[in-house]
CSV table of C-alpha atoms in Angstrom, one decimal:
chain,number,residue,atom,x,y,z
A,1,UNK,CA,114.2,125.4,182.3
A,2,UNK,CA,117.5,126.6,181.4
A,3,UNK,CA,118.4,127.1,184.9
A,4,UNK,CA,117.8,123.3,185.2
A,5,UNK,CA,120.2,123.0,181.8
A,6,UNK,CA,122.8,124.9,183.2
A,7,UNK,CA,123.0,122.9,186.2
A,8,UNK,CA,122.7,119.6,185.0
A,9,UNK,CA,125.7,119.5,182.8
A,10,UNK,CA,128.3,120.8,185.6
A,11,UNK,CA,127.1,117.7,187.8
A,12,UNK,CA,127.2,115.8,184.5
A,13,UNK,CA,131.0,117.2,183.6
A,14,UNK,CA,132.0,116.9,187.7
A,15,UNK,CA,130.7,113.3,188.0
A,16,UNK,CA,133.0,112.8,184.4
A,17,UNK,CA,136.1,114.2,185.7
A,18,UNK,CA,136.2,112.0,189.1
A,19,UNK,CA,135.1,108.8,186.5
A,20,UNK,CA,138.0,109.6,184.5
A,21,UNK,CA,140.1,109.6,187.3
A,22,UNK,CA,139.5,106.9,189.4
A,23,UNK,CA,139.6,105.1,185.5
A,24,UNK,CA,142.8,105.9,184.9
A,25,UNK,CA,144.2,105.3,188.5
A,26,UNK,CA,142.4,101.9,188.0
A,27,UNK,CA,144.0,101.4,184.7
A,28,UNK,CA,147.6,102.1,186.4
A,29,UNK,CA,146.9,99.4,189.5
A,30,UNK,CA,145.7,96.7,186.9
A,31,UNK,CA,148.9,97.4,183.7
A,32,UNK,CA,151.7,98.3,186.5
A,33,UNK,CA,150.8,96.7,189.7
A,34,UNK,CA,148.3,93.5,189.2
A,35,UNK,CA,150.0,92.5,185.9
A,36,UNK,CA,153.8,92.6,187.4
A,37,UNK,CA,152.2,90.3,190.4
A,38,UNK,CA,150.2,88.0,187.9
A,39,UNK,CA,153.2,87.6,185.9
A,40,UNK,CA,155.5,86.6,189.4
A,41,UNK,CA,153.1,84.1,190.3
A,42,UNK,CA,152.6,82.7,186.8
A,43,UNK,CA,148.6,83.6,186.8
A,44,UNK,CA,146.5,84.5,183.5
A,45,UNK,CA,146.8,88.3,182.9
A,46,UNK,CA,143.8,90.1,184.3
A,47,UNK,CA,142.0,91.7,181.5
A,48,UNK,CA,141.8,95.8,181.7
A,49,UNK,CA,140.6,96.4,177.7
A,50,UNK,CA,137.8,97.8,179.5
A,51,UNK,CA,139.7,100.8,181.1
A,52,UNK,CA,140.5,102.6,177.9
A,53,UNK,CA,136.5,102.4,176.8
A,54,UNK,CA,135.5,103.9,180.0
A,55,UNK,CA,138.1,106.3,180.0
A,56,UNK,CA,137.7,107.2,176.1
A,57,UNK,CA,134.1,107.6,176.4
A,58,UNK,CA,134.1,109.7,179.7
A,59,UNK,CA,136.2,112.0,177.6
A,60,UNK,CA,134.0,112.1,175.2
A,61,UNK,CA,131.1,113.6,176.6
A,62,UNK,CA,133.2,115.4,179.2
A,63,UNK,CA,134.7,117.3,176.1
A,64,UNK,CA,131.3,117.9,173.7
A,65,UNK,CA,129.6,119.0,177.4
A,66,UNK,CA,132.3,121.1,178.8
A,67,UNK,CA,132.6,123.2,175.2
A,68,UNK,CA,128.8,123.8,175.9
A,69,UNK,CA,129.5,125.1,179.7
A,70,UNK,CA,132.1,127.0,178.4
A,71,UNK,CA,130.0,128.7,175.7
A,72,UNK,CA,127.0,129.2,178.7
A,73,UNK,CA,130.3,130.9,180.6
A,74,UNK,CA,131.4,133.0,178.3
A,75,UNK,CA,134.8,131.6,178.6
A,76,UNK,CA,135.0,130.7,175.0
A,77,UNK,CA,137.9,132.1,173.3
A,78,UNK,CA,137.4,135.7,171.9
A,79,UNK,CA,140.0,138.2,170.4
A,80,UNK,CA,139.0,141.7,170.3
A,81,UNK,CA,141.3,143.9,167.9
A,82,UNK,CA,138.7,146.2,166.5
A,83,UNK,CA,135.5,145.6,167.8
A,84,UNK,CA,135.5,147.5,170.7
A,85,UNK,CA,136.2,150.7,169.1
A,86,UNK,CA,132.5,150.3,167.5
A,87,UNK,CA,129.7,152.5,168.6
A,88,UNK,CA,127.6,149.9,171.0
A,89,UNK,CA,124.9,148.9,168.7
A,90,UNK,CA,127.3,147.4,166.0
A,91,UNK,CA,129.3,145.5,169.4
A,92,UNK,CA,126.0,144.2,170.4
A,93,UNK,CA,124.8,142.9,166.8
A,94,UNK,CA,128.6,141.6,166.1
A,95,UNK,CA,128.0,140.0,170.0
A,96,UNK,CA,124.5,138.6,168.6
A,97,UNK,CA,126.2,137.1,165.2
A,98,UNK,CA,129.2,135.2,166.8
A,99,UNK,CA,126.7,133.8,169.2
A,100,UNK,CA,124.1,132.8,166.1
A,101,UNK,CA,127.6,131.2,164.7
A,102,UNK,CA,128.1,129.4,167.9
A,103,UNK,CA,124.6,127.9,167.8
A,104,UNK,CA,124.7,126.9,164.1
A,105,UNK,CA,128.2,125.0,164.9
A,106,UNK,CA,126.2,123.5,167.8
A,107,UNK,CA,123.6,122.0,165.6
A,108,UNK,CA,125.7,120.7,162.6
A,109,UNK,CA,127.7,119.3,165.5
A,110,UNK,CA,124.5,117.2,166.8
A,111,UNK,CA,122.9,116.8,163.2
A,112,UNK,CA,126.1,114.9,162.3
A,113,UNK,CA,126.7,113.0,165.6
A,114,UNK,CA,122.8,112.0,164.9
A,115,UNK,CA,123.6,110.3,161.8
A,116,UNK,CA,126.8,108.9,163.1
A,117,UNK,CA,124.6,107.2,166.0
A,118,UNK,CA,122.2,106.0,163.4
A,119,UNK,CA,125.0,104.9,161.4
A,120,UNK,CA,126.8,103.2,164.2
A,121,UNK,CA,123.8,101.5,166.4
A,122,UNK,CA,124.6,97.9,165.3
A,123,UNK,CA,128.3,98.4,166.4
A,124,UNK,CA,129.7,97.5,170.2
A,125,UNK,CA,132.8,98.4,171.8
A,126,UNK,CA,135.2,94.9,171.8
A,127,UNK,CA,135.6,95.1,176.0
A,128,UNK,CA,132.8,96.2,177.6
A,129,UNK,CA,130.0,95.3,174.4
A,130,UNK,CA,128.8,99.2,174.6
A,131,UNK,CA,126.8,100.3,171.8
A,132,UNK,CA,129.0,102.5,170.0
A,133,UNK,CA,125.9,105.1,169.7
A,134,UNK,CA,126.5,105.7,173.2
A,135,UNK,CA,130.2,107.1,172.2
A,136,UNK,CA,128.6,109.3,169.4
A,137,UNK,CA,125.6,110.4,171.6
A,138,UNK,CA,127.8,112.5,173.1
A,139,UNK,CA,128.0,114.9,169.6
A,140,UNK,CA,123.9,114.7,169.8
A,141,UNK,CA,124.1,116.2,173.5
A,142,UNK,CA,126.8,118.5,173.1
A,143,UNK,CA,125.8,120.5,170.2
A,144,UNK,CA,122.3,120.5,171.3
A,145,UNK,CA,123.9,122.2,174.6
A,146,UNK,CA,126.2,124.6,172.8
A,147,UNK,CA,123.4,125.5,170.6
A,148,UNK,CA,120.9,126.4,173.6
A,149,UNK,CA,123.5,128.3,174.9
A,150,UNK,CA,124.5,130.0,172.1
A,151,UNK,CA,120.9,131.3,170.9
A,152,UNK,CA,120.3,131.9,175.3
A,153,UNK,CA,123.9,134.2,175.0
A,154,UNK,CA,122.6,135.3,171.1
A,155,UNK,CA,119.6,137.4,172.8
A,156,UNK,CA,121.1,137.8,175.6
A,157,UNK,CA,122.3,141.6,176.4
A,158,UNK,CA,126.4,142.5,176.3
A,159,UNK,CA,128.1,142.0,179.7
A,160,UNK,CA,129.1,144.8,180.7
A,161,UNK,CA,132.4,143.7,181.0
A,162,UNK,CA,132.7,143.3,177.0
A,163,UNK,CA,130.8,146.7,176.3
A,164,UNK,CA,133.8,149.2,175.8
A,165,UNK,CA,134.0,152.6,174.5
């Protein structure tokens, strides 16, 4: 099972990056390219609202899903001054905490994205009429993700790569 949710998401995040990228190259042709030619031949303007939905929910859940790979990565930002110096019990229980820190961010992130989709389920997006839950849904997945990972990394044994002496 968590092979299956650490798999998932990088398909999710590498199917969001090339959305987010043909957006925006769409959102170029149709502001730069259609709207000069519309405006020579004295057409209506085509309508692109739409792009900056896509692109501003892609980013979205590419952000709240990529913190979560980067937690299940390790590549989360760590500093350490003084830790190291430790005996290796105290680096793996100090390794355990920040972990159970991680997790408990992860959850008040989804508890409160869970409220904001409750709190925002009547609500559409202007261009493309997208229930704004969909936007806030992201939060709900995300922290969910980063909290998974955090408890998996939590009981998880140091790398040895972190364990110094």
């Amino acid at each position: 099972m968590l092979r299956i949710l650490s798999v998932v998401p990088k398909f999710a995040v590498t199917a969001l990056i090339s959305l987010a990228i043909v957006n925006l190259l769409f959102g170029v042709i149709l502001r730069y390219f259609v709207g000069a030619i519309t405006d020579w031949l004295d057409l209506d303007p085509v309508p692109f609202t739409w792009v900056e939905e896509v692109g501003e929910l892609s980013l979205a859940w590419l952000t709240l899903i990529g913190a979560a790979i980067g937690i299940a990565s390790r590549s989360h930002f760590s500093l350490s001054v003084f830790v190291h110096r430790l005996p290796e019990s105290a680096q793996l229980w100090i390794h355990r905490f920040n972990h159970a820190l991680i997790a408990g961010v992860g959850l008040l992130v989804a508890w409160y994205g869970f409220k904001l989709c409750l709190l925002n389920r009547t609500l559409a997006t202007p261009g493309l009429e997208i229930n704004l839950a969909w936007l806030y849904a992201s939060s709900v997945v995300g922290g969910v993700l980063i909290a998974i990972y955090g408890l998996a990394m939590m009981l998880s044994p140091l790398p040895q790569g972190e364990l110094q002496h």
